[in-house]
PDB file of C-alpha atoms in Angstrom:
ATOM      1  CA  MET V   6      -8.985  -3.594  -6.794  1.00 37.00           C
ATOM      2  CA  ALA V   7      -9.847  -3.968 -10.739  1.00 36.00           C
ATOM      3  CA  GLY V   8     -13.176  -5.690  -9.812  1.00 37.00           C
ATOM      4  CA  LYS V   9     -14.440  -7.065 -14.300  1.00 35.00           C
ATOM      5  CA  ASN V  10     -12.217  -4.892 -14.981  1.00 39.00           C
ATOM      6  CA  GLN V  11      -8.505  -7.764 -15.122  1.00 42.00           C
ATOM      7  CA  GLN V  12      -6.351  -8.255 -17.419  1.00 46.00           C
ATOM      8  CA  THR V  13      -3.512  -9.242 -16.903  1.00 45.00           C
ATOM      9  CA  VAL V  14      -0.032  -6.312 -17.284  1.00 45.00           C
ATOM     10  CA  ARG V  15       3.649  -6.291 -17.403  1.00 46.00           C
ATOM     11  CA  LEU V  16       3.506  -3.581 -14.828  1.00 44.00           C
ATOM     12  CA  ASP V  17       7.232  -2.513 -16.094  1.00 44.00           C
ATOM     13  CA  SER V  18       5.504  -1.766 -19.030  1.00 46.00           C
ATOM     14  CA  ASP V  19       3.784   1.993 -20.117  1.00 53.00           C
ATOM     15  CA  GLU V  20       0.208  -0.635 -20.012  1.00 59.00           C
ATOM     16  CA  TYR V  21       0.175  -0.843 -16.837  1.00 59.00           C
ATOM     17  CA  GLN V  22       0.528   3.587 -16.313  1.00 60.00           C
ATOM     18  CA  LYS V  23      -2.163   3.273 -18.628  1.00 62.00           C
ATOM     19  CA  PHE V  24      -4.252   1.246 -17.113  1.00 59.00           C
ATOM     20  CA  TRP V  25      -4.666   2.959 -13.798  1.00 57.00           C
ATOM     21  CA  LEU V  26      -4.823   5.990 -15.184  1.00 55.00           C
ATOM     22  CA  SER V  27      -7.937   5.011 -17.395  1.00 54.00           C
ATOM     23  CA  LEU V  28      -9.196   3.220 -13.485  1.00 54.00           C
ATOM     24  CA  TRP V  29      -9.202   6.691 -12.767  1.00 47.00           C
ATOM     25  CA  ASP V  30     -10.586   8.409 -15.072  1.00 49.00           C
ATOM     26  CA  THR V  31     -13.793   6.740 -15.823  1.00 54.00           C
ATOM     27  CA  LYS V  32     -14.171   6.573 -11.574  1.00 53.00           C
ATOM     28  CA  THR V  33     -13.947   2.307 -11.717  1.00 50.00           C
ATOM     29  CA  THR V  34     -12.324   2.431  -8.246  1.00 50.00           C
ATOM     30  CA  ARG V  35     -13.925  -0.750  -7.010  1.00 60.00           C
ATOM     31  CA  TRP V  36     -10.703  -1.596  -4.318  1.00 55.00           C
ATOM     32  CA  ASP V  37     -11.561   1.708  -2.526  1.00 61.00           C
ATOM     33  CA  LYS V  38     -13.907   1.197   0.819  1.00 60.00           C
ATOM     34  CA  GLY V  39     -14.624   5.206   1.271  1.00 69.00           C
ATOM     35  CA  ASP V  40     -12.453   5.487   4.788  1.00 77.00           C
ATOM     36  CA  VAL V  41      -9.419   3.784   6.382  1.00 92.00           C
ATOM     37  CA  SER V  42      -8.908   0.113   6.440  1.00 91.00           C
ATOM     38  CA  PRO V  43     -10.226  -1.592  10.213  1.00 94.00           C
ATOM     39  CA  ALA V  44      -6.896  -3.363  10.398  1.00 95.00           C
ATOM     40  CA  LEU V  45      -5.217  -0.529  10.676  1.00 97.00           C
ATOM     41  CA  ARG V  46      -7.475   1.809  13.111  1.00 96.00           C
ATOM     42  CA  GLU V  47      -6.894  -1.458  14.811  1.00 97.00           C
ATOM     43  CA  LEU V  48      -3.721  -1.431  14.898  1.00 98.00           C
ATOM     44  CA  ILE V  49      -2.732   2.383  15.884  1.00 97.00           C
ATOM     45  CA  SER V  50      -5.515   3.377  18.333  1.00 96.00           C
ATOM     46  CA  GLU V  51      -6.478   0.186  19.717  1.00 96.00           C
ATOM     47  CA  LYS V  52      -2.939  -1.758  20.361  1.00 95.00           C
ATOM     48  CA  LYS V  53      -1.653   1.145  20.383  1.00 96.00           C
ATOM     49  CA  TRP V  54       1.457   0.009  17.508  1.00 97.00           C
ATOM     50  CA  GLN V  55       4.269   2.306  18.126  1.00 96.00           C
ATOM     51  CA  LEU V  56       5.393   3.905  14.894  1.00 96.00           C
ATOM     52  CA  PRO V  57       8.938   5.388  14.728  1.00 97.00           C
ATOM     53  CA  SER V  58       8.969   9.039  14.243  1.00 98.00           C
ATOM     54  CA  GLY V  59      10.365  11.485  11.142  1.00 98.00           C
ATOM     55  CA  ARG V  60       8.525  10.887   7.610  1.00 98.00           C
ATOM     56  CA  GLY V  61       6.680   8.084   6.326  1.00 98.00           C
ATOM     57  CA  ILE V  62       4.839   7.203   3.139  1.00 98.00           C
ATOM     58  CA  VAL V  63       1.515   5.456   1.213  1.00 97.00           C
ATOM     59  CA  PRO V  64       2.398   3.982  -1.894  1.00 95.00           C
ATOM     60  CA  GLY V  65      -0.577   3.791  -4.183  1.00 89.00           C
ATOM     61  CA  CYS V  66      -2.469   5.910  -1.602  1.00 90.00           C
ATOM     62  CA  GLY V  67      -5.516   6.448  -3.804  1.00 85.00           C
ATOM     63  CA  ARG V  68      -8.195   8.531  -1.555  1.00 86.00           C
ATOM     64  CA  GLY V  69      -5.679   9.473   0.540  1.00 92.00           C
ATOM     65  CA  TYR V  70      -7.378   8.377   3.911  1.00 92.00           C
ATOM     66  CA  ASP V  71      -4.618   6.211   5.378  1.00 94.00           C
ATOM     67  CA  ALA V  72      -2.056   8.806   5.002  1.00 96.00           C
ATOM     68  CA  MET V  73      -4.190  11.069   6.243  1.00 96.00           C
ATOM     69  CA  PHE V  74      -4.809   8.373   9.414  1.00 97.00           C
ATOM     70  CA  LEU V  75      -1.471   8.105  10.036  1.00 98.00           C
ATOM     71  CA  ALA V  76       0.045  11.151  10.419  1.00 98.00           C
ATOM     72  CA  SER V  77       0.713  13.505  13.009  1.00 97.00           C
ATOM     73  CA  PRO V  78       3.185  16.019  14.176  1.00 97.00           C
ATOM     74  CA  SER V  79       5.581  13.849  14.688  1.00 98.00           C
ATOM     75  CA  LEU V  80       5.155  11.831  11.546  1.00 98.00           C
ATOM     76  CA  HIS V  81       5.083  13.403   8.519  1.00 98.00           C
ATOM     77  CA  MET V  82       3.350  11.698   6.344  1.00 98.00           C
ATOM     78  CA  VAL V  83       2.918  11.542   2.220  1.00 98.00           C
ATOM     79  CA  GLY V  84       0.547  10.143  -0.056  1.00 96.00           C
ATOM     80  CA  ALA V  85       1.726   9.282  -3.532  1.00 94.00           C
ATOM     81  CA  ASP V  86      -0.086   7.970  -6.527  1.00 90.00           C
ATOM     82  CA  ILE V  87       0.925   7.388 -10.531  1.00 83.00           C
ATOM     83  CA  SER V  88      -2.850   9.727 -10.634  1.00 85.00           C
ATOM     84  CA  PRO V  89      -3.449  13.396 -10.692  1.00 86.00           C
ATOM     85  CA  ILE V  90      -6.478  12.506 -10.227  1.00 86.00           C
ATOM     86  CA  ALA V  91      -5.643  10.800  -7.093  1.00 86.00           C
ATOM     87  CA  VAL V  92      -3.865  13.347  -6.005  1.00 91.00           C
ATOM     88  CA  GLU V  93      -6.235  16.198  -6.902  1.00 89.00           C
ATOM     89  CA  THR V  94      -9.262  14.097  -5.098  1.00 89.00           C
ATOM     90  CA  ALA V  95      -6.933  13.437  -1.874  1.00 92.00           C
ATOM     91  CA  THR V  96      -5.799  16.688  -1.468  1.00 96.00           C
ATOM     92  CA  LYS V  97      -9.326  18.089  -1.344  1.00 91.00           C
ATOM     93  CA  LEU V  98     -10.092  15.762   1.052  1.00 91.00           C
ATOM     94  CA  GLN V  99      -7.306  16.619   2.781  1.00 97.00           C
ATOM     95  CA  ASP V 100      -8.258  19.956   2.736  1.00 96.00           C
ATOM     96  CA  GLU V 101     -12.297  19.564   3.982  1.00 95.00           C
ATOM     97  CA  LYS V 102     -11.124  17.807   6.882  1.00 95.00           C
ATOM     98  CA  GLN V 103      -8.582  20.904   7.823  1.00 97.00           C
ATOM     99  CA  ILE V 104      -5.909  17.975   8.406  1.00 97.00           C
ATOM    100  CA  PRO V 105      -2.583  20.677   7.847  1.00 97.00           C
ATOM    101  CA  SER V 106       0.239  19.734   5.178  1.00 96.00           C
ATOM    102  CA  SER V 107       2.826  20.007   7.529  1.00 97.00           C
ATOM    103  CA  ILE V 108       1.485  16.889   8.940  1.00 98.00           C
ATOM    104  CA  VAL V 109       0.455  15.628   5.028  1.00 98.00           C
ATOM    105  CA  GLU V 110       0.517  15.935   1.683  1.00 98.00           C
ATOM    106  CA  PHE V 111       0.121  14.493  -1.487  1.00 97.00           C
ATOM    107  CA  LYS V 112       2.173  14.005  -4.560  1.00 96.00           C
ATOM    108  CA  GLU V 113       2.130  12.489  -8.019  1.00 93.00           C
ATOM    109  CA  MET V 114       5.257  10.060  -8.081  1.00 92.00           C
ATOM    110  CA  ASP V 115       5.966   6.867  -9.393  1.00 90.00           C
ATOM    111  CA  PHE V 116       6.914   4.580  -6.089  1.00 93.00           C
ATOM    112  CA  PHE V 117       9.843   3.219  -8.545  1.00 92.00           C
ATOM    113  CA  GLY V 118      10.963   6.030  -9.299  1.00 92.00           C
ATOM    114  CA  PHE V 119      10.878   8.915  -6.646  1.00 95.00           C
ATOM    115  CA  ASP V 120      14.486  11.139  -5.458  1.00 96.00           C
ATOM    116  CA  VAL V 121      14.384   8.909  -2.350  1.00 97.00           C
ATOM    117  CA  PRO V 122      14.859  11.711   0.128  1.00 96.00           C
ATOM    118  CA  GLU V 123      17.319  12.255   3.146  1.00 97.00           C
ATOM    119  CA  GLY V 124      17.049  10.312   6.018  1.00 97.00           C
ATOM    120  CA  LYS V 125      15.088   8.476   4.096  1.00 98.00           C
ATOM    121  CA  TYR V 126      11.370   6.802   5.440  1.00 98.00           C
ATOM    122  CA  GLN V 127      10.883   5.843   8.864  1.00 98.00           C
ATOM    123  CA  VAL V 128       6.989   4.216   7.730  1.00 98.00           C
ATOM    124  CA  ALA V 129       5.503   3.501   4.937  1.00 98.00           C
ATOM    125  CA  TYR V 130       2.222   1.540   4.189  1.00 97.00           C
ATOM    126  CA  ASP V 131       1.254  -0.829   1.442  1.00 96.00           C
ATOM    127  CA  TYR V 132      -1.975  -2.261   0.488  1.00 91.00           C
ATOM    128  CA  THR V 133      -3.307  -2.584  -2.674  1.00 82.00           C
ATOM    129  CA  PHE V 134      -0.924  -1.514  -3.633  1.00 89.00           C
ATOM    130  CA  PHE V 135       1.907  -5.425  -3.491  1.00 91.00           C
ATOM    131  CA  CYS V 136      -1.453  -7.624  -5.452  1.00 86.00           C
ATOM    132  CA  ALA V 137      -1.265  -4.768  -7.902  1.00 81.00           C
ATOM    133  CA  LEU V 138       1.747  -5.640  -9.504  1.00 82.00           C
ATOM    134  CA  HIS V 139       2.223  -8.961 -11.780  1.00 81.00           C
ATOM    135  CA  PRO V 140       4.748 -11.415  -9.582  1.00 86.00           C
ATOM    136  CA  SER V 141       7.020 -11.206 -11.690  1.00 85.00           C
ATOM    137  CA  MET V 142       7.316  -7.189 -10.346  1.00 87.00           C
ATOM    138  CA  ARG V 143       7.427  -8.942  -7.028  1.00 92.00           C
ATOM    139  CA  ALA V 144      11.423  -8.697  -5.724  1.00 95.00           C
ATOM    140  CA  LYS V 145      11.774  -4.914  -7.488  1.00 95.00           C
ATOM    141  CA  TRP V 146       9.251  -4.350  -4.699  1.00 96.00           C
ATOM    142  CA  GLY V 147      10.954  -5.646  -1.953  1.00 98.00           C
ATOM    143  CA  ALA V 148      14.364  -3.891  -3.393  1.00 98.00           C
ATOM    144  CA  ARG V 149      12.541  -0.687  -3.261  1.00 98.00           C
ATOM    145  CA  TYR V 150      11.518  -0.972  -0.123  1.00 98.00           C
ATOM    146  CA  ALA V 151      14.555  -1.455   1.643  1.00 98.00           C
ATOM    147  CA  GLU V 152      16.223   1.094  -0.646  1.00 98.00           C
ATOM    148  CA  ILE V 153      13.461   4.276   0.381  1.00 98.00           C
ATOM    149  CA  MET V 154      13.499   3.057   3.835  1.00 98.00           C
ATOM    150  CA  ALA V 155      15.646   3.812   7.239  1.00 98.00           C
ATOM    151  CA  SER V 156      17.321   0.714   9.783  1.00 98.00           C
ATOM    152  CA  GLY V 157      14.610   0.258  12.665  1.00 98.00           C
ATOM    153  CA  GLY V 158      11.682   1.497  10.079  1.00 98.00           C
ATOM    154  CA  HIS V 159       8.204  -0.008   9.896  1.00 98.00           C
ATOM    155  CA  LEU V 160       6.901  -1.216   6.878  1.00 98.00           C
ATOM    156  CA  ILE V 161       2.883  -2.274   7.550  1.00 98.00           C
ATOM    157  CA  ALA V 162       1.581  -4.306   5.008  1.00 98.00           C
ATOM    158  CA  LEU V 163      -1.960  -5.345   4.777  1.00 95.00           C
ATOM    159  CA  MET V 164      -1.891  -8.448   2.904  1.00 94.00           C
ATOM    160  CA  PHE V 165      -5.244  -8.716   1.044  1.00 86.00           C
ATOM    161  CA  PRO V 166      -5.988 -10.814  -1.064  1.00 81.00           C
ATOM    162  CA  LEU V 167      -5.173 -14.655   0.391  1.00 82.00           C
ATOM    163  CA  ASP V 168      -8.341 -15.877  -1.322  1.00 67.00           C
ATOM    164  CA  LYS V 169      -6.997 -16.699  -4.945  1.00 58.00           C
ATOM    165  CA  GLN V 170      -6.224 -20.452  -6.022  1.00 65.00           C
ATOM    166  CA  PRO V 171      -2.428 -21.125  -7.232  1.00 63.00           C
ATOM    167  CA  GLU V 172      -3.331 -21.634 -11.123  1.00 61.00           C
ATOM    168  CA  ASP V 173      -5.002 -18.338 -11.466  1.00 63.00           C
ATOM    169  CA  ARG V 174      -1.537 -16.540  -9.802  1.00 62.00           C
ATOM    170  CA  ASP V 175      -1.105 -14.556 -13.345  1.00 66.00           C
ATOM    171  CA  ILE V 176      -4.538 -13.266 -13.135  1.00 68.00           C
ATOM    172  CA  GLY V 177      -5.090  -9.365 -11.907  1.00 65.00           C
ATOM    173  CA  PRO V 178      -4.901  -7.388 -10.943  1.00 72.00           C
ATOM    174  CA  PRO V 179      -5.674  -8.143  -8.038  1.00 77.00           C
ATOM    175  CA  PHE V 180      -3.231 -11.034  -8.218  1.00 81.00           C
ATOM    176  CA  LEU V 181      -2.242 -13.614  -6.207  1.00 80.00           C
ATOM    177  CA  LEU V 182      -0.610 -12.777  -2.872  1.00 87.00           C
ATOM    178  CA  SER V 183       0.928 -15.170   0.591  1.00 89.00           C
ATOM    179  CA  LYS V 184       2.584 -14.806   2.697  1.00 92.00           C
ATOM    180  CA  ASP V 185       5.677 -17.064   1.427  1.00 93.00           C
ATOM    181  CA  GLU V 186       5.427 -13.968  -1.290  1.00 92.00           C
ATOM    182  CA  TYR V 187       5.936 -11.725   1.178  1.00 96.00           C
ATOM    183  CA  HIS V 188       8.802 -13.224   3.065  1.00 97.00           C
ATOM    184  CA  LYS V 189      10.627 -14.286  -0.782  1.00 97.00           C
ATOM    185  CA  VAL V 190      10.740 -10.327  -1.180  1.00 98.00           C
ATOM    186  CA  LEU V 191      11.701  -8.936   2.704  1.00 98.00           C
ATOM    187  CA  ASP V 192      13.594 -11.440   4.286  1.00 98.00           C
ATOM    188  CA  GLU V 193      16.779 -10.444   3.185  1.00 98.00           C
ATOM    189  CA  ASN V 194      16.109  -6.334   4.633  1.00 98.00           C
ATOM    190  CA  PHE V 195      13.656  -6.953   7.238  1.00 98.00           C
ATOM    191  CA  GLU V 196      12.264  -9.028   9.702  1.00 98.00           C
ATOM    192  CA  LEU V 197       8.709  -9.547  10.446  1.00 98.00           C
ATOM    193  CA  ILE V 198       7.145  -8.374  13.949  1.00 98.00           C
ATOM    194  CA  HIS V 199       3.937  -8.366  14.407  1.00 98.00           C
ATOM    195  CA  TYR V 200       1.829 -10.947  12.341  1.00 97.00           C
ATOM    196  CA  ASP V 201      -2.396 -10.445  13.069  1.00 96.00           C
ATOM    197  CA  PRO V 202      -4.756 -12.750  10.907  1.00 94.00           C
ATOM    198  CA  LYS V 203      -7.700 -12.421  13.792  1.00 94.00           C
ATOM    199  CA  CYS V 204      -7.280  -8.219  12.622  1.00 96.00           C
ATOM    200  CA  LYS V 205     -10.357  -6.683  11.760  1.00 94.00           C
ATOM    201  CA  THR V 206     -11.259  -5.892   8.544  1.00 90.00           C
ATOM    202  CA  HIS V 207     -14.425  -4.796   5.735  1.00 82.00           C
ATOM    203  CA  ASP V 208     -17.007  -7.469   6.308  1.00 85.00           C
ATOM    204  CA  ASP V 209     -16.512  -8.283   2.405  1.00 77.00           C
ATOM    205  CA  ARG V 210     -12.689  -9.290   3.548  1.00 76.00           C
ATOM    206  CA  VAL V 211     -13.064 -11.292   5.962  1.00 83.00           C
ATOM    207  CA  GLY V 212     -10.948 -14.175   5.826  1.00 84.00           C
ATOM    208  CA  VAL V 213      -8.527 -12.883   2.818  1.00 86.00           C
ATOM    209  CA  GLU V 214      -6.481 -10.050   4.902  1.00 92.00           C
ATOM    210  CA  VAL V 215      -3.849  -9.839   7.323  1.00 96.00           C
ATOM    211  CA  ILE V 216      -2.340  -7.220   8.686  1.00 97.00           C
ATOM    212  CA  THR V 217       1.863  -7.088   9.395  1.00 98.00           C
ATOM    213  CA  VAL V 218       4.721  -5.266  10.756  1.00 98.00           C
ATOM    214  CA  TRP V 219       8.101  -6.226   9.473  1.00 98.00           C
ATOM    215  CA  ARG V 220      11.185  -4.320  10.130  1.00 98.00           C
ATOM    216  CA  ARG V 221      13.829  -2.718   8.220  1.00 98.00           C
ATOM    217  CA  LYS V 222      16.969  -4.355   9.266  1.00 98.00           C
TER     218      LYS V 222
END
């Protein structure tokens, strides 16, 4: 995430959007690993996790690697980001990879404010987005996923980072998180159906990432 640019920001404020937009403007995207997360690739390509067909979304998509990876003729993906630079960069990468817009598209969107499409979403992927939100915004995050996801839909949440100390709760982004933090905001509307603490990960994130799948009730 923000590395040495860390500061505490209220994510329902104008400062939040300015903060993230400034990181893209200055090309300070240290959270970007340049490829699909190993845990997601393992889940889908190696463990053959069966996703529902329909429509999917990746909030805070950045350069769009994960949205493009998940896209298929049976699953139309939307990569959403508040940064026009991120959307432009992802769309350019999509063109370079010759991935058709019929299966994936990138949009400048506010996760908490966009109009939910008819039929909602059957798949969502959340990585380095939950941890970007100040802890005071997490209940709103869970409620929003419940609002946008169809019954039976799969929310893939790659938990990161899991190595921060409790006293650092309000220091970030990235902000402290834990499995319990997800349960607090998801259990009312989602069921945890997959939890893999031994998932593959980037070399510098070993032991601080866990991939999970939650099914919308």
